Amino acid sequence: GRVGGDRDGDGDAGRGRGRGMGRGRGGANGAGGPVGGNTGPVDYLEDLDLCTNFIQNYEQIDKDADGDTIIVSKYRDMMQKVSNRQSEEIIIELDDVYNHDKNDAFVSRIERNTMRYVRMFYKCVDKIMPAPSVDIPYDQEDSYDVLRMQ
């Protein structure tokens, strides 16, 4: 999976406001100083809970094929597709992380320490990954499937 985003919607993935992996102020390695300021020690267990809450509860409004408004559980749907072997990645968008609870400090920590938060998102996705909702052919099973079945 990747962590990145374009919060301001101008398509530049962060050049305008410093939002995106490795671009603008405080990119992937924290170069350029902190975005949003340093508020002291980080509680990574609390941030892991924020990641998990985001993955499980983020919803967005969309339109179905008939043009009706529907609510989509974007990241739960992505996890189900990965579990069903219909996709191989879950792309976390910083815009979505911010829009979920308007926590600019959390988004800033993700930007300053991207690799740690990528691992954190991996950890929470592994913990809450749903079982496949379709039959997976034997030749497509991997070591995860074998371990899950034991």
Tab-separated table of C-alpha atoms in Angstrom:
chain	number	residue	atom	x	y	z
A	1	GLY	CA	0.000	0.000	0.000
A	2	ARG	CA	0.965	3.604	-0.369
A	3	VAL	CA	0.398	6.639	1.782
A	4	GLY	CA	-0.104	9.843	-0.170
A	5	GLY	CA	-2.761	12.324	-1.092
A	6	ASP	CA	-3.964	15.579	-2.522
A	7	ARG	CA	-5.946	17.285	0.218
A	8	ASP	CA	-6.503	20.546	-1.644
A	9	GLY	CA	-7.851	18.793	-4.757
A	10	ASP	CA	-5.602	20.527	-7.270
A	11	GLY	CA	-4.044	17.287	-8.509
A	12	ASP	CA	-0.509	18.035	-7.360
A	13	ALA	CA	-0.445	15.603	-4.405
A	14	GLY	CA	0.961	18.155	-2.051
A	15	ARG	CA	3.001	20.840	-3.713
A	16	GLY	CA	0.611	23.610	-2.662
A	17	ARG	CA	0.158	22.874	1.038
A	18	GLY	CA	2.919	20.374	1.726
A	19	ARG	CA	0.658	17.311	1.546
A	20	GLY	CA	2.086	14.211	-0.039
A	21	MET	CA	4.788	11.655	0.257
A	22	GLY	CA	8.161	13.360	0.015
A	23	ARG	CA	6.917	16.671	-1.379
A	24	GLY	CA	6.482	20.125	0.078
A	25	ARG	CA	7.392	20.894	3.659
A	26	GLY	CA	7.975	17.971	5.969
A	27	GLY	CA	7.911	15.239	3.337
A	28	ALA	CA	8.625	11.550	3.811
A	29	ASN	CA	11.837	12.073	5.728
A	30	GLY	CA	10.761	15.186	7.622
A	31	ALA	CA	13.021	17.504	5.606
A	32	GLY	CA	12.020	21.136	5.683
A	33	GLY	CA	10.816	21.156	9.283
A	34	PRO	CA	7.603	20.040	10.876
A	35	VAL	CA	4.256	20.617	9.249
A	36	GLY	CA	1.756	21.741	11.848
A	37	GLY	CA	4.409	21.994	14.557
A	38	ASN	CA	5.847	19.479	16.965
A	39	THR	CA	3.543	18.900	19.916
A	40	GLY	CA	5.892	16.739	21.976
A	41	PRO	CA	6.168	12.969	22.356
A	42	VAL	CA	3.995	10.891	20.050
A	43	ASP	CA	1.772	8.152	21.473
A	44	TYR	CA	2.159	5.540	18.732
A	45	LEU	CA	-0.379	3.188	20.335
A	46	GLU	CA	-2.950	5.968	20.143
A	47	ASP	CA	-1.954	6.612	16.514
A	48	LEU	CA	-2.323	2.881	15.763
A	49	ASP	CA	-5.875	3.165	17.120
A	50	LEU	CA	-6.429	6.219	14.880
A	51	CYS	CA	-5.210	4.213	11.864
A	52	THR	CA	-7.485	1.297	12.724
A	53	ASN	CA	-10.470	3.564	13.342
A	54	PHE	CA	-9.862	5.272	10.008
A	55	ILE	CA	-9.603	2.009	8.029
A	56	GLN	CA	-12.699	0.537	9.678
A	57	ASN	CA	-14.932	3.600	9.718
A	58	TYR	CA	-14.048	5.920	6.824
A	59	GLU	CA	-17.028	6.419	4.562
A	60	GLN	CA	-17.583	8.650	1.586
A	61	ILE	CA	-20.609	9.665	-0.411
A	62	ASP	CA	-20.703	8.357	-3.973
A	63	LYS	CA	-23.178	7.695	-6.775
A	64	ASP	CA	-24.272	4.258	-7.944
A	65	ALA	CA	-24.898	3.247	-11.578
A	66	ASP	CA	-28.398	4.733	-11.428
A	67	GLY	CA	-27.100	8.059	-10.120
A	68	ASP	CA	-28.466	7.480	-6.616
A	69	THR	CA	-26.418	8.724	-3.674
A	70	ILE	CA	-24.819	5.945	-1.644
A	71	ILE	CA	-22.383	5.736	1.255
A	72	VAL	CA	-19.254	3.703	0.480
A	73	SER	CA	-16.915	2.143	3.051
A	74	LYS	CA	-13.903	2.837	0.854
A	75	TYR	CA	-11.118	1.127	2.804
A	76	ARG	CA	-13.183	-1.843	4.027
A	77	ASP	CA	-14.147	-2.390	0.376
A	78	MET	CA	-10.456	-2.213	-0.627
A	79	MET	CA	-9.547	-4.751	2.068
A	80	GLN	CA	-12.265	-7.114	0.844
A	81	LYS	CA	-10.927	-6.866	-2.719
A	82	VAL	CA	-7.412	-7.677	-1.480
A	83	SER	CA	-8.758	-10.590	0.549
A	84	ASN	CA	-10.643	-11.856	-2.529
A	85	ARG	CA	-7.473	-11.558	-4.672
A	86	GLN	CA	-9.138	-8.948	-6.889
A	87	SER	CA	-6.532	-6.332	-5.910
A	88	GLU	CA	-3.039	-6.278	-4.425
A	89	GLU	CA	-2.842	-2.896	-2.723
A	90	ILE	CA	-4.648	-0.546	-0.420
A	91	ILE	CA	-3.828	3.074	-1.168
A	92	ILE	CA	-4.312	5.370	1.810
A	93	GLU	CA	-5.062	8.944	0.783
A	94	LEU	CA	-4.026	11.681	3.195
A	95	ASP	CA	-7.043	13.699	2.125
A	96	ASP	CA	-9.253	10.896	3.425
A	97	VAL	CA	-7.282	10.627	6.681
A	98	TYR	CA	-7.727	14.360	7.221
A	99	ASN	CA	-11.403	14.399	6.207
A	100	HIS	CA	-12.196	11.483	8.527
A	101	ASP	CA	-11.755	13.489	11.731
A	102	LYS	CA	-10.015	16.752	10.713
A	103	ASN	CA	-6.938	15.789	12.753
A	104	ASP	CA	-4.227	17.895	11.122
A	105	ALA	CA	-1.656	16.902	13.762
A	106	PHE	CA	-2.115	13.198	12.906
A	107	VAL	CA	-1.746	13.892	9.169
A	108	SER	CA	1.366	15.958	9.887
A	109	ARG	CA	2.886	13.077	11.858
A	110	ILE	CA	2.195	10.761	8.900
A	111	GLU	CA	3.965	13.212	6.581
A	112	ARG	CA	6.971	13.626	8.892
A	113	ASN	CA	7.420	9.902	9.553
A	114	THR	CA	5.839	8.221	6.546
A	115	MET	CA	7.612	4.857	6.755
A	116	ARG	CA	6.594	4.333	10.397
A	117	TYR	CA	2.966	5.086	9.520
A	118	VAL	CA	3.036	2.865	6.427
A	119	ARG	CA	4.085	0.025	8.752
A	120	MET	CA	1.393	1.078	11.218
A	121	PHE	CA	-1.289	0.933	8.503
A	122	TYR	CA	0.084	-2.483	7.422
A	123	LYS	CA	-0.247	-3.693	11.010
A	124	CYS	CA	-3.845	-2.546	11.430
A	125	VAL	CA	-4.887	-3.877	8.002
A	126	ASP	CA	-3.341	-7.269	8.849
A	127	LYS	CA	-5.261	-7.268	12.133
A	128	ILE	CA	-8.672	-6.455	10.609
A	129	MET	CA	-8.405	-8.026	7.141
A	130	PRO	CA	-11.712	-9.778	6.400
A	131	ALA	CA	-11.895	-13.371	5.232
A	132	PRO	CA	-12.412	-13.853	1.492
A	133	SER	CA	-16.055	-13.554	0.464
A	134	VAL	CA	-15.454	-15.701	-2.620
A	135	ASP	CA	-13.793	-19.085	-3.056
A	136	ILE	CA	-10.054	-18.715	-3.712
A	137	PRO	CA	-8.780	-21.387	-6.126
A	138	TYR	CA	-6.148	-23.639	-4.592
A	139	ASP	CA	-3.502	-22.452	-7.064
A	140	GLN	CA	-3.994	-18.829	-5.901
A	141	GLU	CA	-3.610	-19.564	-2.185
A	142	ASP	CA	-0.509	-18.204	-0.514
A	143	SER	CA	1.192	-18.726	2.838
A	144	TYR	CA	-1.250	-16.323	4.517
A	145	ASP	CA	-4.158	-18.538	3.443
A	146	VAL	CA	-2.435	-21.668	4.709
A	147	LEU	CA	-1.708	-20.065	8.101
A	148	ARG	CA	-5.224	-18.653	8.378
A	149	MET	CA	-6.758	-22.092	7.784
A	150	GLN	CA	-4.693	-23.800	10.534
